[in-house]
Amino acid sequence: MASKAVYSHRDPMLKKRDDFEDILEERRNTSDLRYALRCYTPALYKGLTPCTASQLKTMVLQSDQLLYVINQVSKETGTATDEIQSEAEAILEEMAHRLQLSTIRFFAFTLSKIFKTLFRSICVNEEGIQRLQQTIQEQPVVLLPSHRSYMDFLLMSYILYTYDLALPVIAAGMDFMGMKIVGEMLRMSGAFFIRRSFGGDKLYWTVFSEYVKIMLKNGFAPVEFFLEGTRSRTAKSLTPKLGLLNIVMDPFLKGEVFDISLVPVSISYERILEEALYARELLGVPKPKESTSGLFKARKILSENYGSIHVYFGQPVSARSLAEGRVDRSQFNLTPRHIPRKPSEGIQDFVNDSAFRLVRSQEENMVLKPWVLLAALLLQNQAAGNKLGVLVEDLTEQAVWLRDLSRQFGAFLHWPDHIPPSRVVSSSLSLHRSLVRVSEGRVQLNLEPGFPPPAMTPEEELLSKAVVVLSCASYRNQVLHVFIRAALLASAIHSVAGSRKQEIFNAFSFLRNMFSNEFILRPGAEVQDFEEACYLLVKSAVLQVHQQEVLVTDRGHRTLAFLTSILDPFVQGYQMVCRFLCEEAAESLTEKQFVPGVRKFFIKHLLTGGLKYVEVLSSDLQKNALAALLRLGAVQKLRGGADEGTLKVNTVMVNSLEDTLGGKLPTQKPLAARL
Amino acid sequence: MASNSSGDESGRHQTARHRLSVIAGHLQRPSDRNAALLAVDCKAQGSKPNVKTSDRDEGRTVPRRRQEIMKWNGWGYSDSRFLFNKKGQAEFTGKRYRLSGMIIPGLKDWMEGTFGANLQHKTQATPVLNTSAVQPPMLNEAFVEELKSTGIPFSHEAEDRVFRAHGHCLHEIFALRDGKIGRVPDMVVWPNCHNDVVKIVELACKHNVCLIPYGGGTSVSSALECPPEETRSIVSLDTSQMNRILWIDEKNLTAHVESGIVGQDLERLLNESGYCTGHEPDSMEFSSLGGWVATRASGMKKNIYGNIEDLVVHIKMVTPRGVIEKSCQGPRMSTGPDIHHFILGSEGTLGVVTEVTIKIRPIPEYQKYGSVVFPNFEQGVACLREVARQRCAPASIRLMDNEQFKFGHALKPQVSSIFTSFLDGLKKFYITKFKGFDPNRLCVATLLFEGAREKVLQHEKQVYDIAAKFGGLAAGEDNGQRGYMLTFVIAYLRDLGMDYYVIGESFETSVPWDRVLDICRNVKARIIRECKDKGVQFPPLSTCRVTQTYDAGACVYFYFAFNYRGLSDPVHVYEQVEHAAREEILANGGSLSHHHGVGKLRKEWMRETVSNVGVGMLKSVKDYVDPNNIFGNRNLL
């Protein structure tokens, strides 16, 4: 079957997964102090020219690129080059890390203590570590961990230290700098700080990119950054940010190094430290500014059990192999390489595509705990209006069914097979007892306030429910990447009356396009995704796919129903956003007013029962919906003048999108790709 | 060493002469060659064509029957080859070169260490050509008949034809060693002069015969391969007998020379009159003046004398449309695009170059070799760049990387005196221990200075001063001289390698200065990676050197070889790796070729190299000059 072949070598990054080893186990048995003080001699890059942090700065300040831009800025602004030079020095000073081993040792000691109290285990795939060790010697390495928690980068350095690997330098957001002592300590453990936005500041950009490139090219240390740009509050992978990836690809594309190895790292937490915090943030309770005292207040979390962490170092991806046959590197032959140029469209597409592949491979290697499946089931149950909760036995049966399904779909599921499913379920429920309530053999989300209800307005009550639902959703979200393609197909089949393959594909493409800000869907891969979805659903005996037709088998309805309902909250959320824009958007709705406006609108409809999914209150979903509408041109953002940021709604188009989403309108014109 | 040149005037001259004899090698001086310097008319013009050719051959290297003195399936003279003697020591046979008859003690270890080669594992080349494996000639009878009447000598013997069916690409030589013969020319003709060529081309046009000009046969671009799709009779036009210097003009310092003359003869004959061209490509023993013009050759001393395009003053070429030449010998003209540039690099697709007026110079008064050791390749390149910036490059300056430095070391002949070996040891100690150079990183530049003695010494100081700024240490004349000598024997070494399952080749590019280091690193790494991917069992030799400096860039040479034991189709693997290496060169801003030319080996990249319009321009010239594709070697386009 053709689609099979497509699927099997769909993605070279997909490989059989390695086994894990718990690195805390040794920490529990031997001295942390000795561990923190042990001899540390990592293998280094073979082409390394050793240099100190201050030599590094000099190299940056004297680089051709920077000198060129300084001259350019000087000409444009009329400022003397000396002045700009010292400005560049100041930027670098503010940015640069001061990696020192003593700080790492300090962290190694304290983190050992903290990790042991917080987590049951920290599991790492040692084969991945070995691959990484090899790679670090051969090529400059870029580490790309997923980003779900503040813990991520300390954890990464901790693991690399544990395995005697070269410590990375880490691109961190400037907001950490607010925490005085901690900021400096992070700096000394290898973090360098970048401003969140520096739009048109050429000088800043050049200092920054040269700094990163020089560290990378010289093999000074592995460079680490988060492709997603920020912590995902929803536990779904975020659409990758391209800035830093562009920078690290550049030396390879311009031939300054032979190759660069990109190592996706998937960090999965059984329980996220920031769980409730994220939910509140998504509901509009503003995020507390990072401060040292705040961090100490967070210490009450120390008394809780956060289960285990799995860290999977993926197969290193060579930039060279990504670019093979895709990028014509000779395009850089005709201008001096130190003159900054906007990357060509081809390069942008290439970097974007690579970013999606890398994020996708992070997703693939995320370990999923049984609880993730339970969360998905409980949420569906709750949305179905089941007030009593579900019988534990039923939940167990459903969980086992879903376990088998997700395994067929290739999920990296850590379900302990040697333990009876009922015990797996009950222990998962107990770890997450803040989110679920078990009483009289029935399980449901812990939506009722435990204490005698204080006087709450219905709105407050709804929001407190929503905190639990969104927390729960953040677990369910972890499994979405496994099902998303099949879910899009299921929804497409659901929305199309007949069984004609082309029509289903059109509906699939429409949905896929609609939700491509919501999920990781590689641009331009419609056909591939469609075939993959078909392949999976045929494999699990849900569909029969013929030349012209797609037929649902008798056994397939349960799976299809599950898949459709997993996507349903998003479909409904997007529909309601459309409705909001058509009904409520006044002439002068600005981008800033959008989220509060939608929220109010949603709360109103939730309270009146016009809307069943509480999770649509997530500002993430709302923003993604807006981004999609902007991308599709249904909404326009005005620029400049007094109207800056005002949203101009194309009511007709938004309306028809809403109807198409609701299945009231057939997918209009077939999208670009055809089967 | 013999070129120790601290002495008097005559000593200096001796040095210069000695060097030339090193390069041009070895030949007995012909007793009388004055005749050659007369402006003789073409002997074939007379009614008795085939007589007296023997006296033309006197003092000339290349006979009509090349196979009499040269290998039919390897490089160079039949009597000169590397072999491992009964004691297992490497030895270079013959009497022609300075290395001839010497033992090279380090070579065995180097080959075993570098390639994992083993003296026990030998592959024998087919010793003699099996003429029955050669397709019988497909003759155009009418053409042959008319050719006979002109009296121009020709042959359709298998040996003659096979010899002209190949250059020296690895795959060509490998096939010959295997006894595999593909499409070969159906006939070989030896014109004696320009007019002979005119007649041959006329007849070829008249009878629709495919002509492939053949000069020295040293092509490494598959340029001489007969296109397998060619259905017409193919005639190889061997220019080797057009080898006279027709006149020397001392007032203007030019010489008018027939195009078939090979480099060593041209230099030697000019030397007799106190002149030289200074054009010394590494292949100069065998490559011909016409070949240089047709491929845009480059000589190692181009810093003083220029490349071939700087050297030629006038070119005469016979095309199917007639003869193309300029009407005067003015040193520069503003008369539209220079028609010489349609000829230079035309690779035998437009016609046959028959006569060239070339610049000559008095033999330099003084020559001196030198060498500099650098702590690493990066420093070496930086030094060469600075030398180029100051425009003070010596006649030749070449920088070898570490692997090549080691290779050069392995080729050191056995030293006769304990004293020399003691000195060597001392030098090594000084450089690695005292100066702290890492023997696995250091690299060496070889230098050749030429000119008036005072100036050479001054120049030498200037260059060494620059080198010192980049950590370079002067490392003596011997090392330098040996480096240049090796240039001429290195091609023989490939044959030795092939006896022991090692295949390899070199290829070149030119690249802007700021990319030299990047291209060297990336291409070498690409070769290693490709070999691994293609299943080569042993780590390959992947090395490079910078061989020429220009204002805006440099010429880089890559050497690449590997042990092919365990591979079912080594040549295919080799070709894939070379292809990948060329892709890498282009991706890193290197040119398709600096002086080897395009031939058929690299023509797939011509379009991206010169743009669509560029290809169209070249095509339209071809279409005008040779509408019936008489010059049908299918090179370039």
PDB file of N, CA, C and O in Angstrom, chain A residues 330-380:
ATOM      1  N   SER A 330      25.064  27.411  -2.563  1.00  0.00           N
ATOM      2  CA  SER A 330      25.886  28.327  -3.352  1.00  0.00           C
ATOM      3  C   SER A 330      25.241  29.713  -3.448  1.00  0.00           C
ATOM      4  O   SER A 330      25.850  30.637  -3.965  1.00  0.00           O
ATOM      5  N   GLN A 331      24.014  29.858  -2.944  1.00  0.00           N
ATOM      6  CA  GLN A 331      23.389  31.187  -2.964  1.00  0.00           C
ATOM      7  C   GLN A 331      24.158  32.206  -2.126  1.00  0.00           C
ATOM      8  O   GLN A 331      23.940  33.397  -2.247  1.00  0.00           O
ATOM      9  N   PHE A 332      25.073  31.707  -1.269  1.00  0.00           N
ATOM     10  CA  PHE A 332      25.854  32.642  -0.453  1.00  0.00           C
ATOM     11  C   PHE A 332      27.194  32.988  -1.107  1.00  0.00           C
ATOM     12  O   PHE A 332      28.019  33.649  -0.501  1.00  0.00           O
ATOM     13  N   ASN A 333      27.378  32.505  -2.326  1.00  0.00           N
ATOM     14  CA  ASN A 333      28.684  32.687  -2.955  1.00  0.00           C
ATOM     15  C   ASN A 333      28.955  34.110  -3.414  1.00  0.00           C
ATOM     16  O   ASN A 333      30.092  34.494  -3.580  1.00  0.00           O
ATOM     17  N   LEU A 334      27.912  34.862  -3.663  1.00  0.00           N
ATOM     18  CA  LEU A 334      28.138  36.104  -4.400  1.00  0.00           C
ATOM     19  C   LEU A 334      28.179  37.371  -3.555  1.00  0.00           C
ATOM     20  O   LEU A 334      28.373  38.448  -4.094  1.00  0.00           O
ATOM     21  N   THR A 335      27.986  37.235  -2.260  1.00  0.00           N
ATOM     22  CA  THR A 335      28.195  38.410  -1.406  1.00  0.00           C
ATOM     23  C   THR A 335      29.057  37.994  -0.237  1.00  0.00           C
ATOM     24  O   THR A 335      28.968  36.852   0.215  1.00  0.00           O
ATOM     25  N   PRO A 336      29.857  38.910   0.274  1.00  0.00           N
ATOM     26  CA  PRO A 336      30.690  38.554   1.429  1.00  0.00           C
ATOM     27  C   PRO A 336      29.795  38.068   2.565  1.00  0.00           C
ATOM     28  O   PRO A 336      28.722  38.624   2.794  1.00  0.00           O
ATOM     29  N   ARG A 337      30.263  37.040   3.228  1.00  0.00           N
ATOM     30  CA  ARG A 337      29.377  36.402   4.199  1.00  0.00           C
ATOM     31  C   ARG A 337      29.161  37.228   5.457  1.00  0.00           C
ATOM     32  O   ARG A 337      28.277  36.955   6.232  1.00  0.00           O
ATOM     33  N   HIS A 338      29.995  38.230   5.671  1.00  0.00           N
ATOM     34  CA  HIS A 338      29.818  39.000   6.912  1.00  0.00           C
ATOM     35  C   HIS A 338      28.804  40.123   6.762  1.00  0.00           C
ATOM     36  O   HIS A 338      28.462  40.775   7.727  1.00  0.00           O
ATOM     37  N   ILE A 339      28.350  40.346   5.532  1.00  0.00           N
ATOM     38  CA  ILE A 339      27.330  41.390   5.362  1.00  0.00           C
ATOM     39  C   ILE A 339      25.964  40.796   5.656  1.00  0.00           C
ATOM     40  O   ILE A 339      25.552  39.832   5.017  1.00  0.00           O
ATOM     41  N   PRO A 340      25.284  41.337   6.662  1.00  0.00           N
ATOM     42  CA  PRO A 340      24.013  40.728   7.051  1.00  0.00           C
ATOM     43  C   PRO A 340      22.989  40.850   5.930  1.00  0.00           C
ATOM     44  O   PRO A 340      22.874  41.891   5.286  1.00  0.00           O
ATOM     45  N   ARG A 341      22.296  39.758   5.675  1.00  0.00           N
ATOM     46  CA  ARG A 341      21.233  39.772   4.663  1.00  0.00           C
ATOM     47  C   ARG A 341      20.046  39.032   5.213  1.00  0.00           C
ATOM     48  O   ARG A 341      20.182  38.092   5.973  1.00  0.00           O
ATOM     49  N   LYS A 342      18.898  39.488   4.776  1.00  0.00           N
ATOM     50  CA  LYS A 342      17.700  38.781   5.162  1.00  0.00           C
ATOM     51  C   LYS A 342      17.731  37.414   4.493  1.00  0.00           C
ATOM     52  O   LYS A 342      18.042  37.314   3.311  1.00  0.00           O
ATOM     53  N   PRO A 343      17.438  36.357   5.257  1.00  0.00           N
ATOM     54  CA  PRO A 343      17.474  35.034   4.617  1.00  0.00           C
ATOM     55  C   PRO A 343      16.472  34.959   3.464  1.00  0.00           C
ATOM     56  O   PRO A 343      15.389  35.529   3.530  1.00  0.00           O
ATOM     57  N   SER A 344      16.869  34.272   2.409  1.00  0.00           N
ATOM     58  CA  SER A 344      15.987  34.142   1.244  1.00  0.00           C
ATOM     59  C   SER A 344      14.759  33.332   1.635  1.00  0.00           C
ATOM     60  O   SER A 344      14.737  32.665   2.661  1.00  0.00           O
ATOM     61  N   GLU A 345      13.762  33.384   0.783  1.00  0.00           N
ATOM     62  CA  GLU A 345      12.533  32.652   1.072  1.00  0.00           C
ATOM     63  C   GLU A 345      12.813  31.154   1.224  1.00  0.00           C
ATOM     64  O   GLU A 345      12.287  30.495   2.109  1.00  0.00           O
ATOM     65  N   GLY A 346      13.659  30.677   0.348  1.00  0.00           N
ATOM     66  CA  GLY A 346      14.014  29.260   0.398  1.00  0.00           C
ATOM     67  C   GLY A 346      14.613  28.873   1.734  1.00  0.00           C
ATOM     68  O   GLY A 346      14.279  27.834   2.310  1.00  0.00           O
ATOM     69  N   ILE A 347      15.498  29.720   2.228  1.00  0.00           N
ATOM     70  CA  ILE A 347      16.136  29.439   3.512  1.00  0.00           C
ATOM     71  C   ILE A 347      15.097  29.509   4.624  1.00  0.00           C
ATOM     72  O   ILE A 347      15.068  28.661   5.525  1.00  0.00           O
ATOM     73  N   GLN A 348      14.220  30.521   4.556  1.00  0.00           N
ATOM     74  CA  GLN A 348      13.196  30.637   5.595  1.00  0.00           C
ATOM     75  C   GLN A 348      12.312  29.394   5.636  1.00  0.00           C
ATOM     76  O   GLN A 348      12.031  28.852   6.710  1.00  0.00           O
ATOM     77  N   ASP A 349      11.902  28.950   4.454  1.00  0.00           N
ATOM     78  CA  ASP A 349      11.078  27.743   4.399  1.00  0.00           C
ATOM     79  C   ASP A 349      11.818  26.555   4.975  1.00  0.00           C
ATOM     80  O   ASP A 349      11.272  25.746   5.720  1.00  0.00           O
ATOM     81  N   PHE A 350      13.089  26.474   4.611  1.00  0.00           N
ATOM     82  CA  PHE A 350      13.893  25.354   5.083  1.00  0.00           C
ATOM     83  C   PHE A 350      13.997  25.360   6.612  1.00  0.00           C
ATOM     84  O   PHE A 350      13.793  24.346   7.270  1.00  0.00           O
ATOM     85  N   VAL A 351      14.294  26.533   7.167  1.00  0.00           N
ATOM     86  CA  VAL A 351      14.449  26.615   8.618  1.00  0.00           C
ATOM     87  C   VAL A 351      13.114  26.324   9.296  1.00  0.00           C
ATOM     88  O   VAL A 351      13.043  25.594  10.294  1.00  0.00           O
ATOM     89  N   ASN A 352      12.055  26.864   8.731  1.00  0.00           N
ATOM     90  CA  ASN A 352      10.733  26.623   9.297  1.00  0.00           C
ATOM     91  C   ASN A 352      10.397  25.132   9.276  1.00  0.00           C
ATOM     92  O   ASN A 352       9.965  24.558  10.280  1.00  0.00           O
ATOM     93  N   ASP A 353      10.636  24.539   8.150  1.00  0.00           N
ATOM     94  CA  ASP A 353      10.350  23.114   8.011  1.00  0.00           C
ATOM     95  C   ASP A 353      11.193  22.292   8.990  1.00  0.00           C
ATOM     96  O   ASP A 353      10.692  21.383   9.645  1.00  0.00           O
ATOM     97  N   SER A 354      12.472  22.642   9.088  1.00  0.00           N
ATOM     98  CA  SER A 354      13.341  21.928  10.027  1.00  0.00           C
ATOM     99  C   SER A 354      12.820  22.081  11.442  1.00  0.00           C
ATOM    100  O   SER A 354      12.817  21.126  12.225  1.00  0.00           O
ATOM    101  N   ALA A 355      12.400  23.305  11.783  1.00  0.00           N
ATOM    102  CA  ALA A 355      11.910  23.555  13.132  1.00  0.00           C
ATOM    103  C   ALA A 355      10.719  22.660  13.440  1.00  0.00           C
ATOM    104  O   ALA A 355      10.629  22.057  14.510  1.00  0.00           O
ATOM    105  N   PHE A 356       9.806  22.547  12.479  1.00  0.00           N
ATOM    106  CA  PHE A 356       8.646  21.688  12.697  1.00  0.00           C
ATOM    107  C   PHE A 356       9.062  20.232  12.870  1.00  0.00           C
ATOM    108  O   PHE A 356       8.546  19.527  13.724  1.00  0.00           O
ATOM    109  N   ARG A 357      10.000  19.804  12.052  1.00  0.00           N
ATOM    110  CA  ARG A 357      10.458  18.421  12.185  1.00  0.00           C
ATOM    111  C   ARG A 357      11.049  18.176  13.559  1.00  0.00           C
ATOM    112  O   ARG A 357      10.834  17.136  14.177  1.00  0.00           O
ATOM    113  N   LEU A 358      11.819  19.165  14.016  1.00  0.00           N
ATOM    114  CA  LEU A 358      12.480  18.985  15.310  1.00  0.00           C
ATOM    115  C   LEU A 358      11.471  18.975  16.447  1.00  0.00           C
ATOM    116  O   LEU A 358      11.561  18.147  17.366  1.00  0.00           O
ATOM    117  N   VAL A 359      10.512  19.891  16.390  1.00  0.00           N
ATOM    118  CA  VAL A 359       9.494  19.904  17.440  1.00  0.00           C
ATOM    119  C   VAL A 359       8.686  18.607  17.394  1.00  0.00           C
ATOM    120  O   VAL A 359       8.360  18.011  18.413  1.00  0.00           O
ATOM    121  N   ARG A 360       8.433  18.178  16.197  1.00  0.00           N
ATOM    122  CA  ARG A 360       7.687  16.932  16.062  1.00  0.00           C
ATOM    123  C   ARG A 360       8.475  15.787  16.699  1.00  0.00           C
ATOM    124  O   ARG A 360       7.915  14.941  17.381  1.00  0.00           O
ATOM    125  N   SER A 361       9.783  15.795  16.503  1.00  0.00           N
ATOM    126  CA  SER A 361      10.521  14.685  17.089  1.00  0.00           C
ATOM    127  C   SER A 361      10.626  14.828  18.605  1.00  0.00           C
ATOM    128  O   SER A 361      10.710  13.832  19.318  1.00  0.00           O
ATOM    129  N   GLN A 362      10.584  16.066  19.098  1.00  0.00           N
ATOM    130  CA  GLN A 362      10.439  16.223  20.559  1.00  0.00           C
ATOM    131  C   GLN A 362       9.139  15.563  21.016  1.00  0.00           C
ATOM    132  O   GLN A 362       9.112  14.822  21.993  1.00  0.00           O
ATOM    133  N   GLU A 363       8.075  15.861  20.304  1.00  0.00           N
ATOM    134  CA  GLU A 363       6.760  15.315  20.675  1.00  0.00           C
ATOM    135  C   GLU A 363       6.793  13.794  20.692  1.00  0.00           C
ATOM    136  O   GLU A 363       6.318  13.159  21.629  1.00  0.00           O
ATOM    137  N   GLU A 364       7.364  13.233  19.617  1.00  0.00           N
ATOM    138  CA  GLU A 364       7.348  11.786  19.483  1.00  0.00           C
ATOM    139  C   GLU A 364       8.021  11.092  20.651  1.00  0.00           C
ATOM    140  O   GLU A 364       7.663   9.970  20.999  1.00  0.00           O
ATOM    141  N   ASN A 365       9.024  11.750  21.222  1.00  0.00           N
ATOM    142  CA  ASN A 365       9.789  11.099  22.275  1.00  0.00           C
ATOM    143  C   ASN A 365       9.365  11.516  23.674  1.00  0.00           C
ATOM    144  O   ASN A 365      10.065  11.254  24.639  1.00  0.00           O
ATOM    145  N   MET A 366       8.256  12.186  23.774  1.00  0.00           N
ATOM    146  CA  MET A 366       7.722  12.530  25.095  1.00  0.00           C
ATOM    147  C   MET A 366       7.109  11.279  25.713  1.00  0.00           C
ATOM    148  O   MET A 366       6.290  10.608  25.082  1.00  0.00           O
ATOM    149  N   VAL A 367       7.504  11.022  26.928  1.00  0.00           N
ATOM    150  CA  VAL A 367       6.927   9.857  27.593  1.00  0.00           C
ATOM    151  C   VAL A 367       5.532  10.203  28.100  1.00  0.00           C
ATOM    152  O   VAL A 367       5.321  11.263  28.694  1.00  0.00           O
ATOM    153  N   LEU A 368       4.590   9.337  27.817  1.00  0.00           N
ATOM    154  CA  LEU A 368       3.223   9.562  28.273  1.00  0.00           C
ATOM    155  C   LEU A 368       2.905   8.617  29.425  1.00  0.00           C
ATOM    156  O   LEU A 368       3.160   7.418  29.347  1.00  0.00           O
ATOM    157  N   LYS A 369       2.352   9.185  30.473  1.00  0.00           N
ATOM    158  CA  LYS A 369       1.982   8.377  31.635  1.00  0.00           C
ATOM    159  C   LYS A 369       0.516   7.959  31.492  1.00  0.00           C
ATOM    160  O   LYS A 369      -0.259   8.629  30.820  1.00  0.00           O
ATOM    161  N   PRO A 370       0.135   6.874  32.168  1.00  0.00           N
ATOM    162  CA  PRO A 370      -1.265   6.432  32.075  1.00  0.00           C
ATOM    163  C   PRO A 370      -2.244   7.556  32.399  1.00  0.00           C
ATOM    164  O   PRO A 370      -3.312   7.669  31.800  1.00  0.00           O
ATOM    165  N   TRP A 371      -1.829   8.419  33.304  1.00  0.00           N
ATOM    166  CA  TRP A 371      -2.720   9.506  33.719  1.00  0.00           C
ATOM    167  C   TRP A 371      -3.168  10.368  32.552  1.00  0.00           C
ATOM    168  O   TRP A 371      -4.288  10.885  32.497  1.00  0.00           O
ATOM    169  N   VAL A 372      -2.292  10.512  31.579  1.00  0.00           N
ATOM    170  CA  VAL A 372      -2.603  11.330  30.415  1.00  0.00           C
ATOM    171  C   VAL A 372      -3.839  10.774  29.704  1.00  0.00           C
ATOM    172  O   VAL A 372      -4.725  11.523  29.275  1.00  0.00           O
ATOM    173  N   LEU A 373      -3.896   9.458  29.616  1.00  0.00           N
ATOM    174  CA  LEU A 373      -5.052   8.837  28.974  1.00  0.00           C
ATOM    175  C   LEU A 373      -6.295   9.005  29.838  1.00  0.00           C
ATOM    176  O   LEU A 373      -7.394   9.286  29.343  1.00  0.00           O
ATOM    177  N   LEU A 374      -6.088   8.855  31.161  1.00  0.00           N
ATOM    178  CA  LEU A 374      -7.224   9.025  32.067  1.00  0.00           C
ATOM    179  C   LEU A 374      -7.783  10.437  31.970  1.00  0.00           C
ATOM    180  O   LEU A 374      -8.999  10.651  31.937  1.00  0.00           O
ATOM    181  N   ALA A 375      -6.876  11.400  31.890  1.00  0.00           N
ATOM    182  CA  ALA A 375      -7.318  12.788  31.812  1.00  0.00           C
ATOM    183  C   ALA A 375      -8.172  13.003  30.561  1.00  0.00           C
ATOM    184  O   ALA A 375      -9.216  13.667  30.611  1.00  0.00           O
ATOM    185  N   ALA A 376      -7.717  12.402  29.458  1.00  0.00           N
ATOM    186  CA  ALA A 376      -8.486  12.542  28.221  1.00  0.00           C
ATOM    187  C   ALA A 376      -9.888  11.960  28.397  1.00  0.00           C
ATOM    188  O   ALA A 376     -10.887  12.566  28.000  1.00  0.00           O
ATOM    189  N   LEU A 377      -9.946  10.788  29.005  1.00  0.00           N
ATOM    190  CA  LEU A 377     -11.240  10.133  29.179  1.00  0.00           C
ATOM    191  C   LEU A 377     -12.132  10.902  30.140  1.00  0.00           C
ATOM    192  O   LEU A 377     -13.326  11.099  29.905  1.00  0.00           O
ATOM    193  N   LEU A 378     -11.549  11.359  31.260  1.00  0.00           N
ATOM    194  CA  LEU A 378     -12.338  12.069  32.256  1.00  0.00           C
ATOM    195  C   LEU A 378     -12.889  13.377  31.703  1.00  0.00           C
ATOM    196  O   LEU A 378     -14.029  13.756  31.984  1.00  0.00           O
ATOM    197  N   LEU A 379     -12.076  14.039  30.912  1.00  0.00           N
ATOM    198  CA  LEU A 379     -12.543  15.297  30.330  1.00  0.00           C
ATOM    199  C   LEU A 379     -13.713  15.063  29.379  1.00  0.00           C
ATOM    200  O   LEU A 379     -14.686  15.810  29.392  1.00  0.00           O
ATOM    201  N   GLN A 380     -13.603  14.021  28.588  1.00  0.00           N
ATOM    202  CA  GLN A 380     -14.699  13.727  27.660  1.00  0.00           C
ATOM    203  C   GLN A 380     -15.961  13.394  28.443  1.00  0.00           C
ATOM    204  O   GLN A 380     -17.071  13.807  28.087  1.00  0.00           O
TER     205      GLN A 380
END
